[in-house]
CSV table of C-alpha atoms in Angstrom, one decimal:
chain,number,residue,atom,x,y,z
E,1,UNK,CA,-33.5,-10.8,-27.1
E,2,UNK,CA,-30.6,-9.9,-29.3
E,3,UNK,CA,-29.7,-6.9,-27.0
E,4,UNK,CA,-29.5,-9.2,-24.0
E,5,UNK,CA,-27.0,-11.4,-25.7
E,6,UNK,CA,-24.9,-8.5,-26.7
E,7,UNK,CA,-25.0,-7.1,-23.2
E,8,UNK,CA,-23.8,-10.4,-21.7
E,9,UNK,CA,-21.1,-10.7,-24.4
E,10,UNK,CA,-19.9,-7.2,-23.6
E,11,UNK,CA,-19.7,-8.0,-19.9
E,12,UNK,CA,-17.5,-11.0,-20.6
E,13,UNK,CA,-15.6,-9.6,-23.6
E,14,UNK,CA,-13.2,-7.0,-22.0
E,15,UNK,CA,-10.9,-9.5,-20.3
E,16,UNK,CA,-10.9,-11.8,-23.4
E,17,UNK,CA,-10.5,-9.0,-25.9
E,18,UNK,CA,-7.7,-7.3,-24.0
E,19,UNK,CA,-5.8,-10.5,-23.8
E,20,UNK,CA,-6.2,-11.1,-27.6
E,21,UNK,CA,-5.4,-7.5,-28.4
E,22,UNK,CA,-2.1,-7.5,-26.5
E,23,UNK,CA,0.8,-8.0,-28.9
E,24,UNK,CA,4.0,-9.6,-27.9
E,25,UNK,CA,6.5,-6.8,-27.8
E,26,UNK,CA,9.8,-7.4,-29.6
E,27,UNK,CA,13.0,-6.3,-27.9
E,28,UNK,CA,14.2,-2.9,-28.9
E,29,UNK,CA,17.1,-2.6,-31.3
E,30,UNK,CA,20.3,-0.8,-30.2
E,31,UNK,CA,19.4,2.2,-32.4
E,32,UNK,CA,15.9,2.4,-30.8
E,33,UNK,CA,17.4,2.2,-27.3
E,34,UNK,CA,19.9,5.0,-28.2
E,35,UNK,CA,17.1,7.2,-29.5
E,36,UNK,CA,15.1,6.7,-26.3
E,37,UNK,CA,18.2,7.5,-24.3
E,38,UNK,CA,18.8,10.7,-26.2
E,39,UNK,CA,15.1,11.7,-25.9
E,40,UNK,CA,15.2,11.1,-22.2
E,41,UNK,CA,18.4,13.1,-21.8
E,42,UNK,CA,16.9,16.1,-23.7
E,43,UNK,CA,13.7,15.9,-21.6
E,44,UNK,CA,15.7,15.7,-18.4
E,45,UNK,CA,17.9,18.7,-19.3
E,46,UNK,CA,14.8,20.8,-20.2
E,47,UNK,CA,12.8,19.8,-17.2
E,48,UNK,CA,15.5,19.0,-14.6
E,49,UNK,CA,13.8,20.8,-11.8
E,50,UNK,CA,10.4,19.1,-12.3
E,51,UNK,CA,12.1,15.7,-12.7
E,52,UNK,CA,14.1,16.1,-9.5
E,53,UNK,CA,11.1,17.4,-7.6
E,54,UNK,CA,9.0,14.5,-8.6
E,55,UNK,CA,11.7,12.0,-7.8
E,56,UNK,CA,12.2,13.6,-4.3
E,57,UNK,CA,8.4,13.5,-3.7
E,58,UNK,CA,8.2,9.9,-4.7
E,59,UNK,CA,11.1,9.0,-2.4
E,60,UNK,CA,9.6,10.9,0.5
E,61,UNK,CA,6.3,9.1,-0.1
E,62,UNK,CA,7.9,5.6,-0.2
E,63,UNK,CA,10.8,6.4,2.3
E,64,UNK,CA,9.7,4.0,5.0
E,65,UNK,CA,9.1,1.1,2.6
E,66,UNK,CA,12.4,1.7,0.9
E,67,UNK,CA,14.3,1.8,4.1
E,68,UNK,CA,12.7,-1.4,5.3
E,69,UNK,CA,13.6,-3.1,2.0
E,70,UNK,CA,17.2,-2.0,2.3
E,71,UNK,CA,17.3,-3.1,5.9
E,72,UNK,CA,16.1,-6.5,4.9
E,73,UNK,CA,18.7,-6.8,2.1
E,74,UNK,CA,21.4,-5.7,4.6
E,75,UNK,CA,20.2,-8.3,7.1
E,76,UNK,CA,20.2,-11.1,4.4
E,77,UNK,CA,23.8,-10.2,3.4
E,78,UNK,CA,24.9,-10.0,7.0
E,79,UNK,CA,23.3,-13.4,7.7
E,80,UNK,CA,24.9,-14.9,4.7
E,81,UNK,CA,28.3,-13.7,5.9
E,82,UNK,CA,27.8,-15.2,9.3
E,83,UNK,CA,26.8,-18.6,7.9
E,84,UNK,CA,29.9,-18.9,5.8
E,85,UNK,CA,32.3,-21.3,7.4
E,86,UNK,CA,35.2,-19.4,8.8
E,87,UNK,CA,38.7,-20.8,8.6
E,88,UNK,CA,38.6,-23.1,11.5
E,89,UNK,CA,41.9,-24.2,13.0
E,90,UNK,CA,42.1,-28.0,13.0
E,91,UNK,CA,44.0,-29.1,16.0
E,92,UNK,CA,46.6,-31.6,15.1
E,93,UNK,CA,47.3,-34.0,18.0
E,94,UNK,CA,50.5,-33.2,19.8
E,95,UNK,CA,52.7,-36.2,19.5
E,96,UNK,CA,53.7,-36.0,23.1
E,97,UNK,CA,50.1,-36.0,24.4
E,98,UNK,CA,48.8,-39.0,26.3
E,99,UNK,CA,45.8,-39.5,24.0
E,100,UNK,CA,47.9,-39.6,20.9
E,101,UNK,CA,50.2,-42.2,22.5
E,102,UNK,CA,47.3,-44.3,23.6
E,103,UNK,CA,45.5,-44.4,20.3
């Protein structure tokens, strides 16, 4: 009887406990950010070939999606430019025209 309640509690518990266990992360200080940057630079210099190969492989894997995303951004920007009102020339009535004289 007790084992059954424990089993059901464990089935429900992971989602609840993981939410409770998650801590709110504080933003990193400037010193911490700089330390991370330095560590990343050192790692990059020591493993440059591996990092570039992994980046290239990831790009080749996602190339079509990346190109589609960039095309969409380009189309949005192009469409926004077309929608902007261009400098329209407002025709001022010529004082010698018949309509101007009649109005």
